[in-house]
XYZ file of C-alpha atoms in Angstrom:
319
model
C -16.105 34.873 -23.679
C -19.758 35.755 -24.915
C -20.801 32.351 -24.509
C -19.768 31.490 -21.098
C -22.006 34.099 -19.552
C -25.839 32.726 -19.275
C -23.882 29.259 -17.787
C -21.606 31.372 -15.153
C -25.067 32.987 -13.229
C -23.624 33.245 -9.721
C -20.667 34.574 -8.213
C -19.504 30.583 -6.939
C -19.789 29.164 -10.455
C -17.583 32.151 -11.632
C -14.933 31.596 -8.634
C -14.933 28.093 -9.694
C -14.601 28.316 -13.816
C -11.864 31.378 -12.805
C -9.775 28.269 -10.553
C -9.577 25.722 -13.161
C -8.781 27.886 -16.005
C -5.956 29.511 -13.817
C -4.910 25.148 -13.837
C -6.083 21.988 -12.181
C -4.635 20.767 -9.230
C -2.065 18.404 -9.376
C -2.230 14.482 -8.682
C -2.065 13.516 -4.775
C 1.809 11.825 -4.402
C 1.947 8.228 -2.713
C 4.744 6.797 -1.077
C 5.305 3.090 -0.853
C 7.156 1.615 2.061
C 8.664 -2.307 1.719
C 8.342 -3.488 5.029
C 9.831 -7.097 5.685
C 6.390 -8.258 6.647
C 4.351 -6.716 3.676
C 3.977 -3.157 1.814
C 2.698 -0.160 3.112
C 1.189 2.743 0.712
C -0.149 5.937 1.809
C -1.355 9.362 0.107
C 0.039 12.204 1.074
C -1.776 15.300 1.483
C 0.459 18.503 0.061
C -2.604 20.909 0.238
C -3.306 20.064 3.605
C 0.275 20.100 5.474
C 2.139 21.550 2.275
C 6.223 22.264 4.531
C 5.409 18.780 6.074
C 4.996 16.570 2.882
C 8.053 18.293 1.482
C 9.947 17.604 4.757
C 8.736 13.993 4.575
C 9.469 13.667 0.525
C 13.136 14.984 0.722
C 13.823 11.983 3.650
C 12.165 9.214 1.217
C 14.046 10.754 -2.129
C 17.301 11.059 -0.008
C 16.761 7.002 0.861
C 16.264 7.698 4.583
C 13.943 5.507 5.398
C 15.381 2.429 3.463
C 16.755 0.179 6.441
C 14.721 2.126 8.688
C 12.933 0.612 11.799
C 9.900 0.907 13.406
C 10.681 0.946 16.781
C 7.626 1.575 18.638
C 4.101 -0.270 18.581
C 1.014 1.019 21.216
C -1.983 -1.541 20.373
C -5.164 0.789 20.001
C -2.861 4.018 19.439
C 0.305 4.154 17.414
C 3.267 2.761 15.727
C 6.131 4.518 15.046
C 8.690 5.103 12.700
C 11.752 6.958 10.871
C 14.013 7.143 13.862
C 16.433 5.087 13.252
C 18.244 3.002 11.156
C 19.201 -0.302 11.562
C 22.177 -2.310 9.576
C 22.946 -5.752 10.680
C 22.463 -5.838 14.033
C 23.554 -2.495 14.423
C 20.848 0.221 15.588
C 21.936 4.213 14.372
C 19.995 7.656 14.866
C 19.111 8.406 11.687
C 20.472 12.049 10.505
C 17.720 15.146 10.756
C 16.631 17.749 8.851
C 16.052 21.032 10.270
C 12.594 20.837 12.479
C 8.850 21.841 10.032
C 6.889 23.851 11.304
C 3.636 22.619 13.025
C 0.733 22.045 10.295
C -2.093 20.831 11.906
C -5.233 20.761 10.122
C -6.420 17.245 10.077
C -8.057 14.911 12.209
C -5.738 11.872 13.479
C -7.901 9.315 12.283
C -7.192 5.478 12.195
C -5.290 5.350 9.046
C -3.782 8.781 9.306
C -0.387 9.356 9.334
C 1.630 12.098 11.357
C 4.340 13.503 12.286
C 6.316 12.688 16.022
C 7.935 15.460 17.818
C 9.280 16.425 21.092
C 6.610 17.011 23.767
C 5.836 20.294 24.602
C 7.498 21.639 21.559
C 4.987 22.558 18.588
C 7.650 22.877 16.052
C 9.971 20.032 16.686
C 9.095 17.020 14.000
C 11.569 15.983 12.324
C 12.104 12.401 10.308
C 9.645 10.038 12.983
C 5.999 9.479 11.668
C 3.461 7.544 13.249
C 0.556 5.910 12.162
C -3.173 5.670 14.018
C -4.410 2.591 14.729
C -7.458 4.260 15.938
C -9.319 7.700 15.919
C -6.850 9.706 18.138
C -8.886 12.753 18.175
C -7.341 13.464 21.761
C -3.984 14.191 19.660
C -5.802 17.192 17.558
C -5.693 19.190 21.289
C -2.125 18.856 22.331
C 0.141 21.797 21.740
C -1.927 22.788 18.920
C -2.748 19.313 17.540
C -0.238 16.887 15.726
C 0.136 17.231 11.925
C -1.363 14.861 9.817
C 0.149 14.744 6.247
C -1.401 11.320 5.097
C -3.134 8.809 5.327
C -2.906 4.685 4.612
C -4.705 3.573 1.239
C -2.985 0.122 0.598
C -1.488 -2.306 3.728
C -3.260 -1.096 6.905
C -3.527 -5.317 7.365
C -0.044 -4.931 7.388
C 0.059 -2.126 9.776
C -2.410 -3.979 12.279
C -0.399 -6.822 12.096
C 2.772 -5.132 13.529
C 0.598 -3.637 16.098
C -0.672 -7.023 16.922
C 3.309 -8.685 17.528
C 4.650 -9.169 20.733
C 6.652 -5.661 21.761
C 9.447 -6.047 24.129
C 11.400 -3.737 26.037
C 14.604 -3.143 24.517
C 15.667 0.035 26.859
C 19.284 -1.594 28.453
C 20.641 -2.360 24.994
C 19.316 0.767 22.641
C 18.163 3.322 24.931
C 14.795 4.713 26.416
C 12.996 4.924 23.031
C 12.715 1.438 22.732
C 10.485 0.394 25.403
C 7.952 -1.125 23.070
C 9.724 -2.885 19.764
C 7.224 -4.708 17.819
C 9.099 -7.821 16.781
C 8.858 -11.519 15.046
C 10.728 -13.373 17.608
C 9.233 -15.943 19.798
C 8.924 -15.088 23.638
C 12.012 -16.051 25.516
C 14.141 -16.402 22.144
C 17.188 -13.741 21.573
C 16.382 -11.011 19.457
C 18.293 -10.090 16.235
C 17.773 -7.807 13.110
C 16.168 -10.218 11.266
C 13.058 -10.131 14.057
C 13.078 -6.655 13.612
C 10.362 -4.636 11.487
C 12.450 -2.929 8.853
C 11.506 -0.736 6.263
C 13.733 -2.108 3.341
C 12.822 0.408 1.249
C 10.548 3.675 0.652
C 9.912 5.542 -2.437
C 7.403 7.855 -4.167
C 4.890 6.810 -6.443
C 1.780 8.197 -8.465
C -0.049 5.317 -8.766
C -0.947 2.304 -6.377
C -2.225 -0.683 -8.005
C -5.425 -1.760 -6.432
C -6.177 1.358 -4.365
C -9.563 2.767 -5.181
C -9.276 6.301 -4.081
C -11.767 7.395 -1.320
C -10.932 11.659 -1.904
C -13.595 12.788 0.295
C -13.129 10.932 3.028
C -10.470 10.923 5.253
C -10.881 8.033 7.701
C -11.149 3.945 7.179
C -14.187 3.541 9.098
C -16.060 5.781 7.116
C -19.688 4.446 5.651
C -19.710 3.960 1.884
C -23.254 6.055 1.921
C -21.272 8.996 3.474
C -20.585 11.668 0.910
C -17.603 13.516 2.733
C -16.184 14.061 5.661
C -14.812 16.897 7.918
C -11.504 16.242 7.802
C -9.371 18.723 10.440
C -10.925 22.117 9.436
C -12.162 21.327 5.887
C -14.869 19.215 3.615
C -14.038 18.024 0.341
C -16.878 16.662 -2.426
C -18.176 16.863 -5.658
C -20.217 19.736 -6.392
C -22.865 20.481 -9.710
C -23.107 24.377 -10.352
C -25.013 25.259 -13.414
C -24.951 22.107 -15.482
C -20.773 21.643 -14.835
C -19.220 19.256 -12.242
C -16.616 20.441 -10.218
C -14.410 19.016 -7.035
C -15.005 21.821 -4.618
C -13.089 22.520 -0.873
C -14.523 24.892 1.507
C -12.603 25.228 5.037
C -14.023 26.455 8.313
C -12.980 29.906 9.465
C -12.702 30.118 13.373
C -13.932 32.452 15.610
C -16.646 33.656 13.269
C -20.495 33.706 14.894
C -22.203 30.617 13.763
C -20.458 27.435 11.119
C -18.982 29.625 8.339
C -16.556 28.110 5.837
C -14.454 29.900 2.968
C -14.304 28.321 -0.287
C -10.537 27.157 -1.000
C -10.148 24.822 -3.911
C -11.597 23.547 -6.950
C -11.061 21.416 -10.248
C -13.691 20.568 -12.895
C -14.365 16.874 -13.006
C -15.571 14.323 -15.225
C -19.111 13.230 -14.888
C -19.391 9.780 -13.706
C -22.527 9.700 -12.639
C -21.723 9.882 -8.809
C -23.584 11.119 -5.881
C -22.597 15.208 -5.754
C -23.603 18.105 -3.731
C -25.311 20.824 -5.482
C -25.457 24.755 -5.833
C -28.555 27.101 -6.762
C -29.726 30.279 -5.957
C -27.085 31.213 -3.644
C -27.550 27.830 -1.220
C -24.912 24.706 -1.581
C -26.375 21.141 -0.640
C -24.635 18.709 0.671
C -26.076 15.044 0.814
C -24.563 13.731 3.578
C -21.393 14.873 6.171
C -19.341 12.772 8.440
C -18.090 14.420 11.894
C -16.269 12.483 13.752
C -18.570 9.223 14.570
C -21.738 11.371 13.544
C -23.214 11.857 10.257
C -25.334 14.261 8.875
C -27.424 14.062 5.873
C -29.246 17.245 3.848
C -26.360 19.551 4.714
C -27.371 23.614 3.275
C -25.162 26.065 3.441
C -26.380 29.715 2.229
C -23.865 32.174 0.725
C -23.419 35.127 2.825
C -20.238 36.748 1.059
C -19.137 36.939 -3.062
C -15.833 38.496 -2.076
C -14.708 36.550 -0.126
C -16.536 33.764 -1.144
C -18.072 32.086 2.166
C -20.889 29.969 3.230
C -22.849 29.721 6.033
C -24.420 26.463 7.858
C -28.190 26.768 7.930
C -29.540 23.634 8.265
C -29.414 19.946 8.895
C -30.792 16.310 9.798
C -28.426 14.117 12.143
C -28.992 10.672 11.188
């Protein structure tokens, strides 16, 4: 262990070696969703809402959302999905697990995906997931903020296009849920299944073919010179400490005097020659930060704790 010691100086560069020998984390899941009018791919984020991707996997690897529906379009907010089920022209509730917990801890962002529940009750979600069509930041204030658990990476073309169909009110044949069906048919025409939006089928994946990853950013609107983004209650980014590359999470701790942020994950990466933050003599660097629709650029925080391991904001430039 001799030679490890003049490269692990501080007390971050030792928290961070200690984390990846202890195991890196593991690869982000995707799930896939066929829908009759294109596919849909999103990344789910276990470390983030860990109960509510489990919830969500167990409905896709029990075949839940195969023949599914998505029975509710808002332009400019939501659509909605994993309600019901739909076989031939015949509309079902679709069986529930128990109710998850509330997980908040992400922003719902366009592209983010989260979990429906029954208003006024925190702890209610179920099997319905919605996606944001746009940055529905009022949703992280309402009974303790809606969970996000994902986020769109391949067919959000798709997703604006059932957003864009006509919706009709569907409320005397299937009940009050359906007062805005996104659907294929032309106005006037009778409605069947086939007009429907149907999610044939929905499965897990590791890898999506085409999707260039974007890990430290969390919404679709953010700029390509933008290093990472406050996503929820946490930043993401690549990190050099003493000559090593590492992936590095710190998350904000409320109710503390001033921005102060606890170190919480870690893997070593492969150098690639990428923009990265930096650490030296007890102050961590960050190029640039995303919050919200503002961005910040020369980001230092100064460490003000070894154990635990925290950081404290100190300075900044708004751009």
């Amino acid at each position: 262990m001799k030679r490890f010691v003049a490269v692990l100086r501080s007390p971050l560069a030792l928290f961070l070696f200690l984390c990846f020998a202890a195991g890196q984390a593991a690869a982000k899941p995707y799930v896939c969703m066929q829908t009759n009018v294109g596919e849909i791919c999103m990344e789910l984020f276990p470390e983030a809402a860990p109960q509510t991707v489990a919830n969500f996997l167990k409905y896709v690897d029990e075949g839940d959302y195969s023949n599914s529906m998505i029975h509710r379009s808002v332009p400019g907010f939501v659509i909605q999905g994993g309600g019901y089920t739909l076989f031939s022209n015949l509309v079902s509730t679709m069986s529930v697990d128990p109710p998850v917990v509330n997980e908040y801890n992400q922003s719902n962002l366009r592209g983010t995906v989260a979990m429906a529940r029954i208003g006024g009750s925190v702890n209610s979600a179920t099997s319905q997931w919605f996606i944001n069509l746009a940055d529905n930041t009022n949703l992280d204030t309402v009974d303790g903020g809606f969970t996000v658990f994902a986020r769109v990476v391949k067919g959000m073309d798709i997703v604006d296009a059932i957003a864009a169909l006509t919706r009709y009110n569907m409320t005397s044949s299937l009940g009050s849920a359906f007062n805005t069906v996104p659907s294929t048919a032309p106005v006037g025409a009778e409605i069947t299944a086939n007009d429907l939006i149907r999610v044939i089928t929905a499965s897990r994946t590791d890898f999506v073919a085409g999707v260039t990853p974007l890990p430290y950013q969390c919404s679709a609107t953010s700029p390509g010179n933008t290093l990472t983004e406050f996503c929820g209650s946490s930043l993401t980014f690549p990190v050099s400490v003493d000559g090593k590359l590492f992936e590095g999470t710190i998350v904000h701790i409320p109710g503390r005097a001033g921005l102060v942020f606890k170190v919480a994950a870690t893997k070593l990466l492969a150098d690639t020659g990428q923009e990265r933050a930096a650490y030296a003599a007890g102050v961590l660097t960050i190029p640039s930060v995303r919050i919200g629709t503002r961005i910040f650029d020369n980001v230092k925080l100064n460490l003000t704790s070894s154990a635990p391991l925290e950081l404290t904001l100190s300075t900044y430039t708004e751009r």
